[in-house]
Amino acid sequence: PYSKEDDSAKGCTKVEYRGQLYKKDTSFAINQKKLVFPYCDSINQKAVIKIYPYPKAKITISPDTLVREGQMIDIQASGGYSYRWAHTNSTSSLLEYKITETIVFTVTVTGDNQCESTVSQIVNLIPIIEVPKVFSPNNDGNNDILTIFTEGNLTILGTKIFNRWGQVVFESNDPNPKWDGIFKGDNQPQGSYVIQIEYIHNGKKAIYTGATTLIR
């Protein structure tokens, strides 16, 4: 009999060797027969099974994963030896990105032993609904119309405006609602009005409630 180099097998989290599945580091002796005419010799070998873990890939977003449209953010990948971003093909661990829409960042992280992990992180736009605190529908050409401003990935489904007695004085399904301060042909009096807006943000329905003051 004689010795030969170790027979080794490597894999990420598991490896199949000679029909057997291994999930942890293992070493053992194996004996094989080698026919060398006219003899039949034994080969003493040592089998070495080496299992490497997948890298602990992570994405960190700064300052937050919920931002305003046009805001710059830092996207930091960690946990590995090299990085590959899906949407930019960048290989840097750190990206700077200007957010213009809801987006999913995906990075493939490679460890020292070539095992790979892929991780994703979504960044959403803040749904912004702004209603003027005051408007003055007196036909002077200045702030005569109550206009609702929105920003982000949202869709307005319906708007209602209530007077101080809870009566609906304006109702619209227009995605860009505007009110001129008139209800049933009459100018509405000065005072506070409650505004209720139903909208969809990222596929989910929500209701915004605010207030404005009408001044004559």
PDB file of C-alpha atoms in Angstrom:
ATOM      1  CA  PRO A   1       0.000   0.000   0.000  1.00  0.00           C
ATOM      2  CA  TYR A   2       1.027   3.643  -0.528  1.00  0.00           C
ATOM      3  CA  SER A   3      -0.279   7.139   0.225  1.00  0.00           C
ATOM      4  CA  LYS A   4      -1.695   9.751  -2.119  1.00  0.00           C
ATOM      5  CA  GLU A   5      -2.586  13.430  -1.732  1.00  0.00           C
ATOM      6  CA  ASP A   6      -5.709  14.249   0.245  1.00  0.00           C
ATOM      7  CA  ASP A   7      -8.963  14.144  -1.661  1.00  0.00           C
ATOM      8  CA  SER A   8     -10.893  17.307  -0.777  1.00  0.00           C
ATOM      9  CA  ALA A   9     -14.325  18.738  -1.487  1.00  0.00           C
ATOM     10  CA  LYS A  10     -15.501  22.278  -0.740  1.00  0.00           C
ATOM     11  CA  GLY A  11     -18.911  23.925  -0.769  1.00  0.00           C
ATOM     12  CA  CYS A  12     -21.164  26.626   0.636  1.00  0.00           C
ATOM     13  CA  THR A  13     -23.196  25.331   3.608  1.00  0.00           C
ATOM     14  CA  LYS A  14     -23.263  21.815   2.154  1.00  0.00           C
ATOM     15  CA  VAL A  15     -21.422  19.540  -0.282  1.00  0.00           C
ATOM     16  CA  GLU A  16     -22.109  16.179  -1.851  1.00  0.00           C
ATOM     17  CA  TYR A  17     -19.148  13.834  -1.852  1.00  0.00           C
ATOM     18  CA  ARG A  18     -19.261  10.271  -3.167  1.00  0.00           C
ATOM     19  CA  GLY A  19     -23.047  10.207  -2.922  1.00  0.00           C
ATOM     20  CA  GLN A  20     -23.108  11.478   0.676  1.00  0.00           C
ATOM     21  CA  LEU A  21     -24.341  14.956   1.733  1.00  0.00           C
ATOM     22  CA  TYR A  22     -22.172  16.822   4.262  1.00  0.00           C
ATOM     23  CA  LYS A  23     -23.143  20.010   6.111  1.00  0.00           C
ATOM     24  CA  LYS A  24     -20.125  20.477   8.356  1.00  0.00           C
ATOM     25  CA  ASP A  25     -16.343  20.103   8.196  1.00  0.00           C
ATOM     26  CA  THR A  26     -15.364  16.430   8.091  1.00  0.00           C
ATOM     27  CA  SER A  27     -12.238  14.388   7.466  1.00  0.00           C
ATOM     28  CA  PHE A  28     -11.879  10.621   7.249  1.00  0.00           C
ATOM     29  CA  ALA A  29      -9.674   7.940   5.753  1.00  0.00           C
ATOM     30  CA  ILE A  30     -10.695   6.185   2.575  1.00  0.00           C
ATOM     31  CA  ASN A  31      -9.199   3.125   0.968  1.00  0.00           C
ATOM     32  CA  GLN A  32      -9.312   2.454  -2.731  1.00  0.00           C
ATOM     33  CA  LYS A  33      -8.037  -0.306  -4.948  1.00  0.00           C
ATOM     34  CA  LYS A  34      -5.851   0.531  -7.859  1.00  0.00           C
ATOM     35  CA  LEU A  35      -5.075  -2.059 -10.451  1.00  0.00           C
ATOM     36  CA  VAL A  36      -1.497  -1.838 -11.658  1.00  0.00           C
ATOM     37  CA  PHE A  37      -0.946  -4.881 -13.835  1.00  0.00           C
ATOM     38  CA  PRO A  38      -0.254  -7.473 -12.672  1.00  0.00           C
ATOM     39  CA  TYR A  39      -0.842  -6.256  -9.089  1.00  0.00           C
ATOM     40  CA  CYS A  40      -3.839  -4.884  -7.189  1.00  0.00           C
ATOM     41  CA  ASP A  41      -2.633  -2.181  -4.790  1.00  0.00           C
ATOM     42  CA  SER A  42      -4.442  -0.378  -1.981  1.00  0.00           C
ATOM     43  CA  ILE A  43      -4.475   3.428  -1.940  1.00  0.00           C
ATOM     44  CA  ASN A  44      -4.706   5.055   1.463  1.00  0.00           C
ATOM     45  CA  GLN A  45      -6.276   8.503   1.207  1.00  0.00           C
ATOM     46  CA  LYS A  46      -7.645  11.130   3.526  1.00  0.00           C
ATOM     47  CA  ALA A  47     -10.880  12.772   2.489  1.00  0.00           C
ATOM     48  CA  VAL A  48     -11.330  16.369   3.664  1.00  0.00           C
ATOM     49  CA  ILE A  49     -14.754  18.025   3.517  1.00  0.00           C
ATOM     50  CA  LYS A  50     -14.684  21.798   4.025  1.00  0.00           C
ATOM     51  CA  ILE A  51     -17.937  23.743   4.424  1.00  0.00           C
ATOM     52  CA  TYR A  52     -17.943  27.532   4.123  1.00  0.00           C
ATOM     53  CA  PRO A  53     -20.792  29.752   5.350  1.00  0.00           C
ATOM     54  CA  TYR A  54     -22.645  32.208   3.151  1.00  0.00           C
ATOM     55  CA  PRO A  55     -21.633  35.811   3.888  1.00  0.00           C
ATOM     56  CA  LYS A  56     -23.954  37.756   6.186  1.00  0.00           C
ATOM     57  CA  ALA A  57     -24.985  40.314   3.583  1.00  0.00           C
ATOM     58  CA  LYS A  58     -26.555  43.533   4.805  1.00  0.00           C
ATOM     59  CA  ILE A  59     -27.750  46.837   3.323  1.00  0.00           C
ATOM     60  CA  THR A  60     -27.853  49.981   5.465  1.00  0.00           C
ATOM     61  CA  ILE A  61     -29.719  53.047   4.196  1.00  0.00           C
ATOM     62  CA  SER A  62     -28.943  56.541   5.501  1.00  0.00           C
ATOM     63  CA  PRO A  63     -30.643  58.750   6.573  1.00  0.00           C
ATOM     64  CA  ASP A  64     -33.772  56.573   6.246  1.00  0.00           C
ATOM     65  CA  THR A  65     -35.696  54.163   4.017  1.00  0.00           C
ATOM     66  CA  LEU A  66     -38.613  56.626   3.859  1.00  0.00           C
ATOM     67  CA  VAL A  67     -37.529  59.834   2.109  1.00  0.00           C
ATOM     68  CA  ARG A  68     -38.807  62.763   0.111  1.00  0.00           C
ATOM     69  CA  GLU A  69     -38.592  62.818  -3.673  1.00  0.00           C
ATOM     70  CA  GLY A  70     -35.252  64.198  -4.857  1.00  0.00           C
ATOM     71  CA  GLN A  71     -33.445  63.437  -1.597  1.00  0.00           C
ATOM     72  CA  MET A  72     -29.929  61.977  -1.695  1.00  0.00           C
ATOM     73  CA  ILE A  73     -29.287  58.825   0.323  1.00  0.00           C
ATOM     74  CA  ASP A  74     -26.283  56.612   1.102  1.00  0.00           C
ATOM     75  CA  ILE A  75     -26.626  52.857   0.527  1.00  0.00           C
ATOM     76  CA  GLN A  76     -23.982  50.829   2.351  1.00  0.00           C
ATOM     77  CA  ALA A  77     -23.459  47.099   1.708  1.00  0.00           C
ATOM     78  CA  SER A  78     -21.475  45.000   4.171  1.00  0.00           C
ATOM     79  CA  GLY A  79     -20.652  41.442   5.169  1.00  0.00           C
ATOM     80  CA  GLY A  80     -18.442  40.292   2.323  1.00  0.00           C
ATOM     81  CA  TYR A  81     -15.291  40.632   0.257  1.00  0.00           C
ATOM     82  CA  SER A  82     -16.808  42.029  -2.954  1.00  0.00           C
ATOM     83  CA  TYR A  83     -20.147  43.522  -4.017  1.00  0.00           C
ATOM     84  CA  ARG A  84     -22.292  43.705  -7.145  1.00  0.00           C
ATOM     85  CA  TRP A  85     -25.388  45.913  -7.332  1.00  0.00           C
ATOM     86  CA  ALA A  86     -28.227  44.757  -9.577  1.00  0.00           C
ATOM     87  CA  HIS A  87     -29.556  48.097 -10.825  1.00  0.00           C
ATOM     88  CA  THR A  88     -26.251  49.928 -11.419  1.00  0.00           C
ATOM     89  CA  ASN A  89     -23.698  47.116 -11.936  1.00  0.00           C
ATOM     90  CA  SER A  90     -21.502  48.993  -9.464  1.00  0.00           C
ATOM     91  CA  THR A  91     -18.961  46.986  -7.460  1.00  0.00           C
ATOM     92  CA  SER A  92     -18.549  49.576  -4.707  1.00  0.00           C
ATOM     93  CA  SER A  93     -19.791  48.812  -1.206  1.00  0.00           C
ATOM     94  CA  LEU A  94     -21.137  52.381  -0.899  1.00  0.00           C
ATOM     95  CA  LEU A  95     -23.522  54.126  -3.258  1.00  0.00           C
ATOM     96  CA  GLU A  96     -24.956  57.637  -3.325  1.00  0.00           C
ATOM     97  CA  TYR A  97     -28.352  57.799  -4.969  1.00  0.00           C
ATOM     98  CA  LYS A  98     -30.968  60.459  -5.685  1.00  0.00           C
ATOM     99  CA  ILE A  99     -34.429  59.073  -4.995  1.00  0.00           C
ATOM    100  CA  THR A 100     -37.063  59.941  -7.588  1.00  0.00           C
ATOM    101  CA  GLU A 101     -39.373  56.960  -7.077  1.00  0.00           C
ATOM    102  CA  THR A 102     -39.926  53.974  -4.815  1.00  0.00           C
ATOM    103  CA  ILE A 103     -37.025  51.627  -5.548  1.00  0.00           C
ATOM    104  CA  VAL A 104     -35.607  48.280  -4.430  1.00  0.00           C
ATOM    105  CA  PHE A 105     -31.822  48.052  -4.027  1.00  0.00           C
ATOM    106  CA  THR A 106     -30.369  44.561  -4.484  1.00  0.00           C
ATOM    107  CA  VAL A 107     -26.753  43.576  -3.926  1.00  0.00           C
ATOM    108  CA  THR A 108     -24.909  40.282  -4.279  1.00  0.00           C
ATOM    109  CA  VAL A 109     -22.200  39.910  -1.648  1.00  0.00           C
ATOM    110  CA  THR A 110     -19.306  37.489  -2.176  1.00  0.00           C
ATOM    111  CA  GLY A 111     -17.336  36.129   0.789  1.00  0.00           C
ATOM    112  CA  ASP A 112     -13.650  35.255   0.993  1.00  0.00           C
ATOM    113  CA  ASN A 113     -14.373  31.698  -0.152  1.00  0.00           C
ATOM    114  CA  GLN A 114     -16.550  32.718  -3.127  1.00  0.00           C
ATOM    115  CA  CYS A 115     -19.850  31.908  -1.423  1.00  0.00           C
ATOM    116  CA  GLU A 116     -22.518  34.450  -2.376  1.00  0.00           C
ATOM    117  CA  SER A 117     -25.533  35.978  -0.637  1.00  0.00           C
ATOM    118  CA  THR A 118     -28.077  38.339  -2.175  1.00  0.00           C
ATOM    119  CA  VAL A 119     -30.070  40.824  -0.120  1.00  0.00           C
ATOM    120  CA  SER A 120     -32.570  43.583  -0.995  1.00  0.00           C
ATOM    121  CA  GLN A 121     -33.861  46.745   0.656  1.00  0.00           C
ATOM    122  CA  ILE A 122     -36.767  48.939  -0.459  1.00  0.00           C
ATOM    123  CA  VAL A 123     -36.730  52.733  -0.218  1.00  0.00           C
ATOM    124  CA  ASN A 124     -40.146  54.417  -0.272  1.00  0.00           C
ATOM    125  CA  LEU A 125     -41.117  57.982  -1.024  1.00  0.00           C
ATOM    126  CA  ILE A 126     -42.839  59.812   1.803  1.00  0.00           C
ATOM    127  CA  PRO A 127     -46.451  60.467   0.826  1.00  0.00           C
ATOM    128  CA  ILE A 128     -46.791  64.233   1.213  1.00  0.00           C
ATOM    129  CA  ILE A 129     -50.177  65.942   1.248  1.00  0.00           C
ATOM    130  CA  GLU A 130     -50.183  69.671   1.868  1.00  0.00           C
ATOM    131  CA  VAL A 131     -53.293  71.827   2.235  1.00  0.00           C
ATOM    132  CA  PRO A 132     -52.980  75.630   2.459  1.00  0.00           C
ATOM    133  CA  LYS A 133     -53.675  76.822   5.976  1.00  0.00           C
ATOM    134  CA  VAL A 134     -55.547  79.815   4.580  1.00  0.00           C
ATOM    135  CA  PHE A 135     -57.260  80.716   1.299  1.00  0.00           C
ATOM    136  CA  SER A 136     -59.328  83.753   0.323  1.00  0.00           C
ATOM    137  CA  PRO A 137     -61.885  83.219  -2.480  1.00  0.00           C
ATOM    138  CA  ASN A 138     -62.667  86.929  -3.003  1.00  0.00           C
ATOM    139  CA  ASN A 139     -61.843  87.124  -6.714  1.00  0.00           C
ATOM    140  CA  ASP A 140     -58.800  89.305  -6.241  1.00  0.00           C
ATOM    141  CA  GLY A 141     -56.666  86.866  -8.202  1.00  0.00           C
ATOM    142  CA  ASN A 142     -54.606  85.966  -5.131  1.00  0.00           C
ATOM    143  CA  ASN A 143     -55.105  82.619  -3.352  1.00  0.00           C
ATOM    144  CA  ASP A 144     -58.711  82.384  -4.575  1.00  0.00           C
ATOM    145  CA  ILE A 145     -58.706  78.603  -5.056  1.00  0.00           C
ATOM    146  CA  LEU A 146     -57.973  75.965  -2.438  1.00  0.00           C
ATOM    147  CA  THR A 147     -55.492  73.627  -4.145  1.00  0.00           C
ATOM    148  CA  ILE A 148     -54.151  70.432  -2.622  1.00  0.00           C
ATOM    149  CA  PHE A 149     -50.476  69.648  -3.191  1.00  0.00           C
ATOM    150  CA  THR A 150     -49.201  66.051  -3.198  1.00  0.00           C
ATOM    151  CA  GLU A 151     -45.773  64.463  -3.515  1.00  0.00           C
ATOM    152  CA  GLY A 152     -44.699  60.844  -3.678  1.00  0.00           C
ATOM    153  CA  ASN A 153     -46.195  57.657  -5.027  1.00  0.00           C
ATOM    154  CA  LEU A 154     -49.805  58.330  -4.137  1.00  0.00           C
ATOM    155  CA  THR A 155     -53.145  58.657  -5.897  1.00  0.00           C
ATOM    156  CA  ILE A 156     -56.031  60.701  -4.528  1.00  0.00           C
ATOM    157  CA  LEU A 157     -59.296  58.760  -4.649  1.00  0.00           C
ATOM    158  CA  GLY A 158     -61.651  61.314  -3.135  1.00  0.00           C
ATOM    159  CA  THR A 159     -61.795  64.596  -1.232  1.00  0.00           C
ATOM    160  CA  LYS A 160     -64.423  65.963   1.162  1.00  0.00           C
ATOM    161  CA  ILE A 161     -64.555  69.345   2.870  1.00  0.00           C
ATOM    162  CA  PHE A 162     -66.746  69.857   5.942  1.00  0.00           C
ATOM    163  CA  ASN A 163     -67.947  73.080   7.551  1.00  0.00           C
ATOM    164  CA  ARG A 164     -68.028  73.610  11.308  1.00  0.00           C
ATOM    165  CA  TRP A 165     -71.374  71.813  11.561  1.00  0.00           C
ATOM    166  CA  GLY A 166     -70.074  68.692   9.829  1.00  0.00           C
ATOM    167  CA  GLN A 167     -71.910  69.373   6.569  1.00  0.00           C
ATOM    168  CA  VAL A 168     -70.113  68.354   3.366  1.00  0.00           C
ATOM    169  CA  VAL A 169     -69.666  71.553   1.328  1.00  0.00           C
ATOM    170  CA  PHE A 170     -67.324  70.081  -1.270  1.00  0.00           C
ATOM    171  CA  GLU A 171     -66.845  66.561  -2.605  1.00  0.00           C
ATOM    172  CA  SER A 172     -64.753  65.383  -5.531  1.00  0.00           C
ATOM    173  CA  ASN A 173     -63.131  62.279  -6.984  1.00  0.00           C
ATOM    174  CA  ASP A 174     -60.735  64.404  -9.019  1.00  0.00           C
ATOM    175  CA  PRO A 175     -57.064  63.418  -8.470  1.00  0.00           C
ATOM    176  CA  ASN A 176     -56.264  67.176  -8.394  1.00  0.00           C
ATOM    177  CA  PRO A 177     -59.171  68.669  -6.420  1.00  0.00           C
ATOM    178  CA  LYS A 178     -59.741  72.435  -6.211  1.00  0.00           C
ATOM    179  CA  TRP A 179     -62.386  74.353  -4.239  1.00  0.00           C
ATOM    180  CA  ASP A 180     -63.500  77.925  -4.909  1.00  0.00           C
ATOM    181  CA  GLY A 181     -65.301  78.377  -1.603  1.00  0.00           C
ATOM    182  CA  ILE A 182     -68.762  77.988  -3.130  1.00  0.00           C
ATOM    183  CA  PHE A 183     -71.420  75.467  -2.109  1.00  0.00           C
ATOM    184  CA  LYS A 184     -74.700  75.159  -4.031  1.00  0.00           C
ATOM    185  CA  GLY A 185     -74.051  78.500  -5.696  1.00  0.00           C
ATOM    186  CA  ASP A 186     -73.454  80.378  -2.449  1.00  0.00           C
ATOM    187  CA  ASN A 187     -70.209  81.802  -1.102  1.00  0.00           C
ATOM    188  CA  GLN A 188     -69.370  80.010   2.095  1.00  0.00           C
ATOM    189  CA  PRO A 189     -68.688  82.060   5.218  1.00  0.00           C
ATOM    190  CA  GLN A 190     -65.361  82.730   6.831  1.00  0.00           C
ATOM    191  CA  GLY A 191     -64.179  80.113   9.239  1.00  0.00           C
ATOM    192  CA  SER A 192     -62.392  76.796   9.615  1.00  0.00           C
ATOM    193  CA  TYR A 193     -63.090  73.824   7.337  1.00  0.00           C
ATOM    194  CA  VAL A 194     -62.008  70.216   7.785  1.00  0.00           C
ATOM    195  CA  ILE A 195     -60.557  68.418   4.778  1.00  0.00           C
ATOM    196  CA  GLN A 196     -60.593  64.632   4.424  1.00  0.00           C
ATOM    197  CA  ILE A 197     -58.652  62.989   1.605  1.00  0.00           C
ATOM    198  CA  GLU A 198     -58.707  59.298   0.769  1.00  0.00           C
ATOM    199  CA  TYR A 199     -55.656  58.130  -1.165  1.00  0.00           C
ATOM    200  CA  ILE A 200     -53.591  55.108  -2.160  1.00  0.00           C
ATOM    201  CA  HIS A 201     -49.908  54.934  -1.289  1.00  0.00           C
ATOM    202  CA  ASN A 202     -47.815  51.956  -2.433  1.00  0.00           C
ATOM    203  CA  GLY A 203     -50.976  49.947  -3.032  1.00  0.00           C
ATOM    204  CA  LYS A 204     -52.534  50.693   0.375  1.00  0.00           C
ATOM    205  CA  LYS A 205     -55.519  52.920   1.111  1.00  0.00           C
ATOM    206  CA  ALA A 206     -55.188  55.641   3.721  1.00  0.00           C
ATOM    207  CA  ILE A 207     -57.004  58.791   4.859  1.00  0.00           C
ATOM    208  CA  TYR A 208     -55.489  62.205   5.442  1.00  0.00           C
ATOM    209  CA  THR A 209     -57.331  64.719   7.644  1.00  0.00           C
ATOM    210  CA  GLY A 210     -56.384  68.385   7.723  1.00  0.00           C
ATOM    211  CA  ALA A 211     -57.880  71.845   8.031  1.00  0.00           C
ATOM    212  CA  THR A 212     -57.934  75.216   6.319  1.00  0.00           C
ATOM    213  CA  THR A 213     -59.339  78.644   7.089  1.00  0.00           C
ATOM    214  CA  LEU A 214     -61.492  80.506   4.581  1.00  0.00           C
ATOM    215  CA  ILE A 215     -61.083  84.280   4.710  1.00  0.00           C
ATOM    216  CA  ARG A 216     -63.308  86.794   2.880  1.00  0.00           C
TER     217      ARG A 216
END
